[in-house]
Coordinates of C-alpha atoms in Angstrom, one line a residue:
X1 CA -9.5 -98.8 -221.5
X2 CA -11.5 -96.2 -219.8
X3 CA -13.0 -97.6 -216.1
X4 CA -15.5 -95.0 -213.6
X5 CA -15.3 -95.9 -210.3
X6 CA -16.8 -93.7 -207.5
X7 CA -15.5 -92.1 -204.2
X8 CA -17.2 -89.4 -202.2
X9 CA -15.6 -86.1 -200.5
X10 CA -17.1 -84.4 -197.2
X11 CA -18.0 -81.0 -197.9
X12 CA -19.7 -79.8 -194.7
X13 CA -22.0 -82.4 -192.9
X14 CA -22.5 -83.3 -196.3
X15 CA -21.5 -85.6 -198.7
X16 CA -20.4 -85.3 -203.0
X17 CA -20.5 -87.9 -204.9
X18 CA -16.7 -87.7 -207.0
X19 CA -16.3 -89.4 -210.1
X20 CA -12.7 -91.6 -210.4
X21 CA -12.0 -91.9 -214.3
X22 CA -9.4 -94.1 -214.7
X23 CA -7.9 -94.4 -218.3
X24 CA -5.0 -97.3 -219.1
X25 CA -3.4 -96.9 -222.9
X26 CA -0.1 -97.0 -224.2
X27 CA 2.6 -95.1 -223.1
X28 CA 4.6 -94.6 -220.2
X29 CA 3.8 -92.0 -217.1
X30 CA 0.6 -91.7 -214.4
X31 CA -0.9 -88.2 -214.5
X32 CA -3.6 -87.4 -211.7
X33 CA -5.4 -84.6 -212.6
X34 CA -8.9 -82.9 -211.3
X35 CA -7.7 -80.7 -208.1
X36 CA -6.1 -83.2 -205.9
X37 CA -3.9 -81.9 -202.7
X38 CA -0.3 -84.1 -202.0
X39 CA -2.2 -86.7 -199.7
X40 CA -4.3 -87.7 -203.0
X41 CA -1.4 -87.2 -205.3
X42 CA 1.2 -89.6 -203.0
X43 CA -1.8 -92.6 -203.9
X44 CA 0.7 -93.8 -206.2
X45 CA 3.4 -95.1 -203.9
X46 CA 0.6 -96.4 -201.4
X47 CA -1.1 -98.5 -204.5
X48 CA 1.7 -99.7 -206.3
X49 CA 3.0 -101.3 -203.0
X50 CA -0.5 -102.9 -201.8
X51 CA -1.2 -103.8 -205.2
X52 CA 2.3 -106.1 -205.4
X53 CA 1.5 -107.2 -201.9
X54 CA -1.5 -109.1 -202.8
X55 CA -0.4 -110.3 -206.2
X56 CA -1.9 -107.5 -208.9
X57 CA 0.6 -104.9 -210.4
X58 CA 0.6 -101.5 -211.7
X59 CA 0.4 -101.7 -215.2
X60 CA 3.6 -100.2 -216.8
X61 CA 1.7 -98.4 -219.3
X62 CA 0.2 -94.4 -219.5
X63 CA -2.3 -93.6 -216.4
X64 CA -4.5 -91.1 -216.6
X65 CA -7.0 -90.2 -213.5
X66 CA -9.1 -87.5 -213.3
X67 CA -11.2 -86.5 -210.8
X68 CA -14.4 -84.9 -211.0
X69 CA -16.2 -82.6 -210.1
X70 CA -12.6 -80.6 -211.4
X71 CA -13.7 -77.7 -209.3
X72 CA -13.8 -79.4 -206.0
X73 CA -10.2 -79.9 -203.9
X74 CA -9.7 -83.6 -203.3
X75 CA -8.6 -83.9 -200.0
X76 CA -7.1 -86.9 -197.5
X77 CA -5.7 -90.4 -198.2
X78 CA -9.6 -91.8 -198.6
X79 CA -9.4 -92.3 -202.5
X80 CA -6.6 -94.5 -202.5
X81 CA -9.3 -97.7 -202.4
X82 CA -11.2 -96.4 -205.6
X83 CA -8.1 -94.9 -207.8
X84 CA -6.5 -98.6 -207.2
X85 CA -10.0 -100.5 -207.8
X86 CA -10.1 -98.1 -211.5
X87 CA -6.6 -99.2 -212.5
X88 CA -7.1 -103.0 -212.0
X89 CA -10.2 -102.4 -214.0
X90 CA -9.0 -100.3 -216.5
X91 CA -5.5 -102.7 -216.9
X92 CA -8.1 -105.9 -217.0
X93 CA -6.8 -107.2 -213.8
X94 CA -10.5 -107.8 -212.5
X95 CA -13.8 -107.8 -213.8
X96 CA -14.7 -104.3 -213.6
X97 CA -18.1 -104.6 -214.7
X98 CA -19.9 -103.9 -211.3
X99 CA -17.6 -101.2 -210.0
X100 CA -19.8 -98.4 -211.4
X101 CA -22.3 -99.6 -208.7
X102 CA -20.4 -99.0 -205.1
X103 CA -19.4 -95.9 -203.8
X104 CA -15.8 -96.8 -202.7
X105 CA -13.6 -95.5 -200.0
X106 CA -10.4 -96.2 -197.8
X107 CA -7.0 -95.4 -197.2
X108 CA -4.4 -98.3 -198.8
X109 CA -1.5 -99.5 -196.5
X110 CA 1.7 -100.5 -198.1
X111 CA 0.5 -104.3 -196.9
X112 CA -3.0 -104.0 -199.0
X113 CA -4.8 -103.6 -195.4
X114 CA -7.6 -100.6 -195.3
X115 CA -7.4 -98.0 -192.7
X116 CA -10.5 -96.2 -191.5
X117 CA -11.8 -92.8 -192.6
X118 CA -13.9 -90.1 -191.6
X119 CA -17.8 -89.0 -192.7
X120 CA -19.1 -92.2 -193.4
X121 CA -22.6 -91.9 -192.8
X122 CA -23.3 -88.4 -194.8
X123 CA -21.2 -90.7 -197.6
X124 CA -23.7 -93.4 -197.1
X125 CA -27.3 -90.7 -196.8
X126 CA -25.7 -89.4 -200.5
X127 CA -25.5 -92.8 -201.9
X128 CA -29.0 -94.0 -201.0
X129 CA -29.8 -90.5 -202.3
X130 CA -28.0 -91.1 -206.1
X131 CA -29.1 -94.9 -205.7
X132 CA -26.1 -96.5 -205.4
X133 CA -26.5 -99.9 -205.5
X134 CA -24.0 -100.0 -202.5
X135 CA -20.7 -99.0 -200.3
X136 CA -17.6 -100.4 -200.1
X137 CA -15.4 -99.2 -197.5
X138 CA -13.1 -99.9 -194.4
X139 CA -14.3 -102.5 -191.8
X140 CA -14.6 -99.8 -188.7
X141 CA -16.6 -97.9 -191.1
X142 CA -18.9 -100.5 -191.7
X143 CA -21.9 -100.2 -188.5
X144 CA -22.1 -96.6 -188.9
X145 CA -22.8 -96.5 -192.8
X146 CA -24.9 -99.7 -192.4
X147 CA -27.2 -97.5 -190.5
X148 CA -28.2 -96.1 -193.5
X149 CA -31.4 -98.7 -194.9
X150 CA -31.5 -100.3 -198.8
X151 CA -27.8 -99.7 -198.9
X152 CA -25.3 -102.4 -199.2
X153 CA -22.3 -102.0 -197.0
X154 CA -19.5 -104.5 -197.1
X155 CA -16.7 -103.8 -194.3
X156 CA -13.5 -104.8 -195.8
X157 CA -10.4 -105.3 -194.5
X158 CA -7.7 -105.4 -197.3
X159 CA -8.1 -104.3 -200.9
X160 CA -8.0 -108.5 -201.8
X161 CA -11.3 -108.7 -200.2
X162 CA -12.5 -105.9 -202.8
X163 CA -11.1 -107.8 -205.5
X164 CA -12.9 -110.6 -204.9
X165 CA -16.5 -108.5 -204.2
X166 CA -15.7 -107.6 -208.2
X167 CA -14.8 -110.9 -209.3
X168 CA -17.9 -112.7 -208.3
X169 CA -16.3 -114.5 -205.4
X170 CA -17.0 -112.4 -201.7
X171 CA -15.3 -113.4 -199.1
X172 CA -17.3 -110.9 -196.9
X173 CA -20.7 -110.6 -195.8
X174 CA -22.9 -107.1 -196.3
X175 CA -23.0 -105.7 -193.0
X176 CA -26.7 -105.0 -191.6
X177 CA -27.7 -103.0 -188.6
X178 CA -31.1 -102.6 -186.9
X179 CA -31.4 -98.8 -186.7
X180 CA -34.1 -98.9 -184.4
X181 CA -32.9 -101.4 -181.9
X182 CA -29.7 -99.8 -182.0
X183 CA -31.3 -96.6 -180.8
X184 CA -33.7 -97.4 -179.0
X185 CA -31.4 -100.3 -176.2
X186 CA -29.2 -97.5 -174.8
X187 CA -31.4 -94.0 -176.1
X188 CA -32.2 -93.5 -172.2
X189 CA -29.3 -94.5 -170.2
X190 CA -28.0 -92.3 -167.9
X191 CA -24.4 -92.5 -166.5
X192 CA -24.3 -89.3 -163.9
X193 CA -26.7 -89.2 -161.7
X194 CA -28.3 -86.1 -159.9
X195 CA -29.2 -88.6 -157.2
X196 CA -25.4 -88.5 -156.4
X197 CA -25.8 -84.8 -155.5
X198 CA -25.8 -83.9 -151.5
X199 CA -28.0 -80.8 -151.3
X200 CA -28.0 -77.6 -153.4
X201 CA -31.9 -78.0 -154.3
X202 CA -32.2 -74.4 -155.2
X203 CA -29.3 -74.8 -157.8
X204 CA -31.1 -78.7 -159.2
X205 CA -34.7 -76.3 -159.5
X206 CA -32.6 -74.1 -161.8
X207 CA -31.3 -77.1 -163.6
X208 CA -34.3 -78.4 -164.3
X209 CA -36.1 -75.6 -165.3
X210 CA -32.7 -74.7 -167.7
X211 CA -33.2 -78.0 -169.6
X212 CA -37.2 -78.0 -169.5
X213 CA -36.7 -74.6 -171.6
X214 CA -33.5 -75.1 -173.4
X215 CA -32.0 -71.9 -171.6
X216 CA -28.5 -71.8 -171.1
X217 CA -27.2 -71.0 -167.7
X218 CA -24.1 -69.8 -165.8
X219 CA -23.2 -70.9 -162.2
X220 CA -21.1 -68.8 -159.8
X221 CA -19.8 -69.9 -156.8
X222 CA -16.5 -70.5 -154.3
X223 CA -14.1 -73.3 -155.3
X224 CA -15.7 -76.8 -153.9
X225 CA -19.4 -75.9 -154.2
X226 CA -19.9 -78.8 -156.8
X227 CA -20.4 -76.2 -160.0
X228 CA -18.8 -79.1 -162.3
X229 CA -20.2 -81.9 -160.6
X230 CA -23.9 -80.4 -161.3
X231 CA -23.2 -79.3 -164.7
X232 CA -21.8 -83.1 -165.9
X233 CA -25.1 -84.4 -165.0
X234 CA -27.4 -81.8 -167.0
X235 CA -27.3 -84.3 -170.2
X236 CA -29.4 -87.0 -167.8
X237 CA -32.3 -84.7 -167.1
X238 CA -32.7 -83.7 -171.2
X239 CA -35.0 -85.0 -173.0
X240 CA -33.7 -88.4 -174.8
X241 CA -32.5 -88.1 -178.1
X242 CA -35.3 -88.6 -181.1
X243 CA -33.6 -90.6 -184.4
X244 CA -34.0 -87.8 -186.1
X245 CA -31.6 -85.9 -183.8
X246 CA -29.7 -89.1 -183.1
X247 CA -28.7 -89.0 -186.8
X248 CA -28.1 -85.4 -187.0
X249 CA -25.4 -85.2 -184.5
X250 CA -23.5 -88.7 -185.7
X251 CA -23.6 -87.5 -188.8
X252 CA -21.6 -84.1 -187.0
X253 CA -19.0 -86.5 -185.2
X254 CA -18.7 -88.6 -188.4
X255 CA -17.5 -85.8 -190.3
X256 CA -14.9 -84.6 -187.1
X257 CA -13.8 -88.0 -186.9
X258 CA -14.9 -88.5 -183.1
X259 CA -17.3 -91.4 -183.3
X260 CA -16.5 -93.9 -181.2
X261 CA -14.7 -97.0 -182.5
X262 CA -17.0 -99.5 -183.9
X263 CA -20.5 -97.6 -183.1
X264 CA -23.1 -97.5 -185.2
X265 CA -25.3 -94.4 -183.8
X266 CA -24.5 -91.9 -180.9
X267 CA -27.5 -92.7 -178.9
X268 CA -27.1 -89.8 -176.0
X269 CA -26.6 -86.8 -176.2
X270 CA -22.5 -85.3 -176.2
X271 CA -21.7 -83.2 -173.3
X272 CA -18.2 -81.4 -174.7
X273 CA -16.0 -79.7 -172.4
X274 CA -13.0 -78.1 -173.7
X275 CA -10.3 -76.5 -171.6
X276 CA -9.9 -72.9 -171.4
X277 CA -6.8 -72.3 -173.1
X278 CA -9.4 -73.7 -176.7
X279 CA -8.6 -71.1 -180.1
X280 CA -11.7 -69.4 -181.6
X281 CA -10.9 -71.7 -184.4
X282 CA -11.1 -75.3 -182.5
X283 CA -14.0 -73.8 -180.9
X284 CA -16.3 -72.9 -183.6
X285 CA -14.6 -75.1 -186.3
X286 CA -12.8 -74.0 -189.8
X287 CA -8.9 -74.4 -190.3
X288 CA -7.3 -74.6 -193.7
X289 CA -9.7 -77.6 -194.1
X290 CA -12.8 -76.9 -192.3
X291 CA -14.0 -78.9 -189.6
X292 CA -17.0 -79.3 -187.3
X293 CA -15.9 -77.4 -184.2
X294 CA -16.4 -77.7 -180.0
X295 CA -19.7 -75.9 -180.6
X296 CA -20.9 -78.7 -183.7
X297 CA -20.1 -81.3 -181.8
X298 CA -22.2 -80.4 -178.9
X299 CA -25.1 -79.7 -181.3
X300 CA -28.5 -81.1 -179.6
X301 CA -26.5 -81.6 -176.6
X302 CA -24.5 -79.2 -174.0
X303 CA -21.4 -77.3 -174.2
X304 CA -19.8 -76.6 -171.0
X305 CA -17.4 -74.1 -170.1
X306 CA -15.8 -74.3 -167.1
X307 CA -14.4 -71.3 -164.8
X308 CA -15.7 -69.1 -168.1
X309 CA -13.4 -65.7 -167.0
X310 CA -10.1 -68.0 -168.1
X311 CA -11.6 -67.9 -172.0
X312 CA -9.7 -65.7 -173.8
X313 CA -12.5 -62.9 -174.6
X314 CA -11.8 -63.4 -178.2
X315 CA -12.7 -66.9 -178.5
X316 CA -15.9 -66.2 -175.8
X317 CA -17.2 -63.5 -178.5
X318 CA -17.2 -65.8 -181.4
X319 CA -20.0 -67.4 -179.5
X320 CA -22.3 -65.1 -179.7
X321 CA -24.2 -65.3 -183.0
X322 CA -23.6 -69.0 -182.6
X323 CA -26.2 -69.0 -179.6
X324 CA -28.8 -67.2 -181.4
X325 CA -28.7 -68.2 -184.9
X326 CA -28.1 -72.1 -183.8
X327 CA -25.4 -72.9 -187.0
X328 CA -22.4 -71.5 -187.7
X329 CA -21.3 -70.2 -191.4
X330 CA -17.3 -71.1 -192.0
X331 CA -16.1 -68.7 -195.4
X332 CA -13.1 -69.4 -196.9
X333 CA -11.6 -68.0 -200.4
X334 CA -12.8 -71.2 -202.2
X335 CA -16.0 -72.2 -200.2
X336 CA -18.5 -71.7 -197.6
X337 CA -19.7 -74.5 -194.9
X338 CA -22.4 -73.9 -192.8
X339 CA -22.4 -76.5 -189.2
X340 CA -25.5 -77.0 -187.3
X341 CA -24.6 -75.4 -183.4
X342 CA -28.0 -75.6 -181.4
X343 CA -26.3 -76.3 -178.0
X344 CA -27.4 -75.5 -174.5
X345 CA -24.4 -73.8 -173.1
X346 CA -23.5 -74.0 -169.3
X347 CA -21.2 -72.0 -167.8
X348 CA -19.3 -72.1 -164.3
X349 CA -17.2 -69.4 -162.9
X350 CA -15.7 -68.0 -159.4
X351 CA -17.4 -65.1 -158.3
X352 CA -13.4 -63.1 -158.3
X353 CA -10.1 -64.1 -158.5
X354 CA -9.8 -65.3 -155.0
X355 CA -13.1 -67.2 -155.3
X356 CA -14.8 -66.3 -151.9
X357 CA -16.6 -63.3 -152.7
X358 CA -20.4 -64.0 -151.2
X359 CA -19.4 -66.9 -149.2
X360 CA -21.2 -67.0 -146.2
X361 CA -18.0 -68.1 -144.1
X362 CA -14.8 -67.2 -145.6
X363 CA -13.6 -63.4 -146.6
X364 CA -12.9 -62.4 -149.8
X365 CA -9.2 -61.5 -150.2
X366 CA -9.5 -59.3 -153.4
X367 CA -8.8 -55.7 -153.7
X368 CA -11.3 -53.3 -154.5
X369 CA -13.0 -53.3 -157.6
X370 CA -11.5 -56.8 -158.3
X371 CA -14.5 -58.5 -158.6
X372 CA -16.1 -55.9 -161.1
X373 CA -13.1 -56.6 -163.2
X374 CA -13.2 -60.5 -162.7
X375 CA -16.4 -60.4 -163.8
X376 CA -15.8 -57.6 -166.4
X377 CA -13.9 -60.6 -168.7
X378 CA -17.2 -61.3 -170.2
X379 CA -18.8 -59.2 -172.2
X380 CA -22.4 -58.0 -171.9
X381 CA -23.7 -59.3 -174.9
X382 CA -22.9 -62.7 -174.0
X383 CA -23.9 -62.7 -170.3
X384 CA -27.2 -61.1 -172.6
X385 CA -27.3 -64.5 -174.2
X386 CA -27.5 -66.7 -171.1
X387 CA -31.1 -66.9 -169.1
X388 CA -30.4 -67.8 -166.0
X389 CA -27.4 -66.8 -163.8
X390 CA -27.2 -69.3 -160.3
X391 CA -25.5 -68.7 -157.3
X392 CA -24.2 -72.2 -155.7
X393 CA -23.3 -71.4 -152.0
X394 CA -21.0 -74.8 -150.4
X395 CA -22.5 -77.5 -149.2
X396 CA -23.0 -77.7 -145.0
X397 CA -21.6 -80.6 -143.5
X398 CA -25.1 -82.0 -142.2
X399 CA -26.0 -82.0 -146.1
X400 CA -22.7 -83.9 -146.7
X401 CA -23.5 -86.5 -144.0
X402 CA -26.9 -87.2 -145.0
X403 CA -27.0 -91.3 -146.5
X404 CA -30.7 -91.2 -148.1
X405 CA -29.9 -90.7 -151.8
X406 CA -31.7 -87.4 -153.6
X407 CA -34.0 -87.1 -155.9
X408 CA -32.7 -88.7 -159.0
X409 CA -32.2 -87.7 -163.0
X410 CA -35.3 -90.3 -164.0
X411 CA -37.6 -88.4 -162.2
X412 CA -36.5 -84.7 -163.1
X413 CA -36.1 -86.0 -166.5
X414 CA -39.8 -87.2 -166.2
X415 CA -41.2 -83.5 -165.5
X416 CA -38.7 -81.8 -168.2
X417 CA -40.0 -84.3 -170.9
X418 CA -43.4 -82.9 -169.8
X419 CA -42.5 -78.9 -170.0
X420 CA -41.3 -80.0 -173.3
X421 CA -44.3 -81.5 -174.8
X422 CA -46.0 -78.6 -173.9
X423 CA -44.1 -76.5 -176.2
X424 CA -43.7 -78.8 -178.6
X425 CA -47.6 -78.3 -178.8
X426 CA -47.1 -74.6 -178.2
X427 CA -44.8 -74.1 -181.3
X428 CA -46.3 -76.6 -183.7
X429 CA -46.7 -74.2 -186.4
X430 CA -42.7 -72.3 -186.1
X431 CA -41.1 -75.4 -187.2
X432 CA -37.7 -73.8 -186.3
X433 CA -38.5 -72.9 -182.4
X434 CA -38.2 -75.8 -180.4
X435 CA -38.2 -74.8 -176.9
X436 CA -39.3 -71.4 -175.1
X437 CA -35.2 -70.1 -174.8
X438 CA -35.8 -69.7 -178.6
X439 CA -38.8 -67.6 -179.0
X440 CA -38.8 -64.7 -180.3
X441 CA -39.8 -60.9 -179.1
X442 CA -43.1 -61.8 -181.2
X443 CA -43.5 -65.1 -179.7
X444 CA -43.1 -63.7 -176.4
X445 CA -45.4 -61.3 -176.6
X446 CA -47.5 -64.0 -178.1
X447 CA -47.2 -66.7 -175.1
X448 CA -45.6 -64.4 -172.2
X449 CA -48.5 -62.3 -171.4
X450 CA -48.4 -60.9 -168.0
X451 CA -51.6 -60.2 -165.4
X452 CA -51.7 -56.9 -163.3
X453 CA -49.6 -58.7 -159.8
X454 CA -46.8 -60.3 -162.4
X455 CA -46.4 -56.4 -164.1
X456 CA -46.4 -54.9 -160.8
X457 CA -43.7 -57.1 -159.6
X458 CA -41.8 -57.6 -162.4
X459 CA -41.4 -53.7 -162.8
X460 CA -40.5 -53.2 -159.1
X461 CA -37.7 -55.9 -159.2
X462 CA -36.6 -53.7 -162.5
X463 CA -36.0 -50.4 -160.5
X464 CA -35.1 -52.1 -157.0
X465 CA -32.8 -54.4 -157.9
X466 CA -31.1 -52.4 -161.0
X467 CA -31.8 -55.2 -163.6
X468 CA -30.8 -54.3 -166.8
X469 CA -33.4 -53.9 -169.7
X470 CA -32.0 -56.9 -171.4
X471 CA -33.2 -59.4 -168.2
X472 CA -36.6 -58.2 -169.3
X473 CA -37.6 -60.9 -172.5
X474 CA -35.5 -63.5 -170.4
X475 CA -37.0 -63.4 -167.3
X476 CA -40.4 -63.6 -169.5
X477 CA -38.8 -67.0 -171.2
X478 CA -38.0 -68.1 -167.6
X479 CA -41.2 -67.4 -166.2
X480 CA -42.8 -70.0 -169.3
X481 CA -40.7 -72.2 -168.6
X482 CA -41.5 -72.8 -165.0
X483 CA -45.1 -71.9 -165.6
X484 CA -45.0 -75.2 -168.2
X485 CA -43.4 -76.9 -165.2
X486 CA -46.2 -76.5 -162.8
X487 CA -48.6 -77.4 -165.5
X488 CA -50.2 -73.7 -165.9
X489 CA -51.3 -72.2 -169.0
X490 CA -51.2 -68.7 -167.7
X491 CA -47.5 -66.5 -166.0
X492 CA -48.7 -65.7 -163.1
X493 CA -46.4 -63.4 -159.6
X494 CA -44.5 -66.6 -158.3
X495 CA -43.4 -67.9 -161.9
X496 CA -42.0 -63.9 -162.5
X497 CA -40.4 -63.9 -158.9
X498 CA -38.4 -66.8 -159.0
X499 CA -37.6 -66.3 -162.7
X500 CA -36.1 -62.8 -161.2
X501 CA -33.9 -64.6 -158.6
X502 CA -31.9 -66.2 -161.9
X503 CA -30.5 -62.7 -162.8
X504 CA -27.5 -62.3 -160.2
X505 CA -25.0 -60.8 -162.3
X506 CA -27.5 -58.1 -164.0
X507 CA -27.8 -56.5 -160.6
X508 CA -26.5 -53.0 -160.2
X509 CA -24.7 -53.5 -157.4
X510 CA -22.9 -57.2 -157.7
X511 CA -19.5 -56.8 -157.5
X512 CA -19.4 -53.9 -155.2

């Protein structure tokens, strides 16, 4: 007897549907055939086992399974559910006339228990999609595909609870989530606090105007100054997540596997910090089976990179067409995966090895030319890619004292939300610009139109201060930005000035 079940495989932040033909005749031997790698191919063992334990056997007759699409490599343990559903069907040890209805995934346990798996909700979007009538698959699973609307999702916990879905009896109730309410009780939370911050305004103004805009920004300053303390809080000041971007990035962590236990929607947005000894690979994804990377799982959200030098340069330059092209394209022999990467990235760093260089107390210890070759580590083109470049000087001990609170995240967050609707009005009709750190040179010359005082000044800080030409269209981008702050539809001197103030390490003479 010949019994389809279905199972799904992750391909990308997508999902493919894979077809589980089961065949049960006479004979003696199980073939599994339709590109499957060892995990897939040890099934048997795991079956046979969780099929004694719960009372069912494997039929001692010939097995066939294929797997189809034939082309595609089945990878991972997650089949095991639907090749053991197929053979109790095909052997007439249930009723297997619903099982062409349910998508079915998990990972079998010698014991008949179900073990979790990863990608759940792009396996859920493609069922809705092919109109499954439903999904059947692990019980931690369960929330996060049940976000998914008009889809049945039963959480099971052992392959007996599946048995009895098929033979009319359920022991287990569909599991039903309110996407909305899920989203919208914790979509504004904030756990950091910019409130907790003792001075440095001039570095929380560069903050904000960073995440009004979208740009991505480096800070330099001594050891202590409270670099990583301001970066962990730039998440509360962004705009909250919308649903649409909410389901984008679970669907991201999902696929990686880094989903929370138990959750049903990441509702914030992820701050990822990895340490600097990261590969290229774990940092932009791929491996012999691609995954999302550091730089996909901060998608809609911020990657930070602290003391940035310490990167190998190698892994540093495989960010750079990352940050303009906001995806990343993974090509292997056999296939090609494209993962979404439109991250803010913020950077910290030590202005040289010893740290003190600039500080307005201590000496700097270094040797001469030291801090040119500190700084050296990263490569123009990427400091090319990052608008604003902020110095953080240490905090003086009156500013430490103070006991009145600062301002805090709700109300920055109140003015960036603000700058942002302005552009999201500004770039209506360029669905794929978002914020002004995306435009491009024909939007700016569209939207960053200069009068005679901003020109003026703009080309005198260019010859006085030894900017490079490439801080030209950034401080432009800058100067919208904090122009949209203040409310103004029109750059004017003081927008360009203090947009020319973010360009420290484009200065001729830094590091001398």
């Amino acid at each position: 007897m010949l019994v389809k079940t279905y199972a799904s495989a992750v391909h990308g932040i997508d999902a493919i549907t894979v077809t589980v033909e089961t065949e049960v005749s006479d004979g003696f031997n199980f073939y599994m055939v339709g590109l499957p790698d060892s995990a897939v191919k040890e099934s048997q063992q795991r079956i046979e086992s969780a099929l004694r334990s719960t009372g069912y056997r494997l039929p001692g007759k010939k097995i066939v399974i294929n797997m189809a699409p034939a082309d595609l490599k089945k990878e991972g343990s997650a089949y095991d559910l639907a090749i053991a559903i197929g053979i109790l069907g095909a052997s007439e040890q249930i009723n297997s006339e619903a099982v062409g209805e349910y998508i079915i995934l998990g990972e079998l346990s010698l014991d008949g228990s179900i073990n979790p798996v990863k990608g759940a909700l792009p396996i859920s979007i493609q069922a809705l999609k092919e109109k499954f009538k439903g999904i059947i698959l692990p019980a931690p699973n369960a929330r996060e595909a049940a976000v998914v609307n008009n889809v049945v999702v039963y959480g099971v916990s052992n392959i007996k609870e599946v048995i009895d879905i098929f033979n009319g009896t359920p022991t287990v109730q569909p599991t039903e989530i309110d996407t909305r309410k899920e989203f919208f009780d914790n979509y504004e939370a904030i756990d950091l606090d910019f409130a907790d911050v003792k001075g440095q305004q001039n570095v929380k103004r560069a903050m904000e105007i960073a995440a009004a805009g979208g740009h991505n920004v480096v800070l330099i300053g001594p050891p202590g100054s409270g670099k990583t303390m301001l970066s962990k809080r730039i998440p509360s000041i962004l705009p909250p997540f919308t649903l649409r971007e909410s389901l984008e990035t679970t669907k991201i962590h999902s696929v990686a596997g880094t989903l929370p236990a138990g959750s049903a929607l990441m509702t914030r947005r992820p701050f990822r910090s990895p340490h600097h000894t990261i590969s290229d690979v774990a940092l932009v994804g791929g491996g012999a089976y691609p995954q999302p990377g550091e730089i996909s799982l901060a998608h809609n959200g911020v990657l930070f990179l602290d003391e940035l030098p310490e990167f190998k340069r190698q892994v540093l330059e495989v960010l750079r067409q990352p940050l303009e092209d906001r995806e990343i394209t993974i090509s292997r022999a056999r296939s090609t995966v494209n993962y979404p990467a439109g991250f803010m990235l913020v950077a910290s760093m030590n202005p040289c090895p010893c740290g003190y260089y600039n500080h307005p107390e201590k000496e700097c210890t270094c040797a001469q030319g030291a801090v040119k070759k500190y700084l050296s580590r990263i490569s123009g083109p990427l400091l090319d890619r990052i608008d604003l470049h902020v110095e953080v000087t240490p905090v003086p001990f009156k500013d430490l004292a103070l006991q009145e609170r600062g301002e805090s995240s709700a109300e920055i967050r109140a003015r960036v939300i603000k700058a942002r609707e302005i552009q999201q009005k500004r770039f209506e009709q360029s669905p794929t610009i978002h914020c002004n750190a995306q435009m491009s040179s024909s939007k700016i010359r569209t939207f960053c139109t200069l009068d005679e005082p901003s020109t003026t000044l703009l080309k005198n800080a260019m010859e006085k201060l030894g900017l490079s030409a490439r801080a030209y269209d950034r401080i432009l981008k800058v100067a919208r930005t904090i122009a949209d702050l203040a409310g103004e539809e029109e750059i004017r001197a003081p927008h360009v000035a203090e947009a020319i103030t973010y360009r420290s390490l484009d200065r001729e003479n830094w590091g001398l």
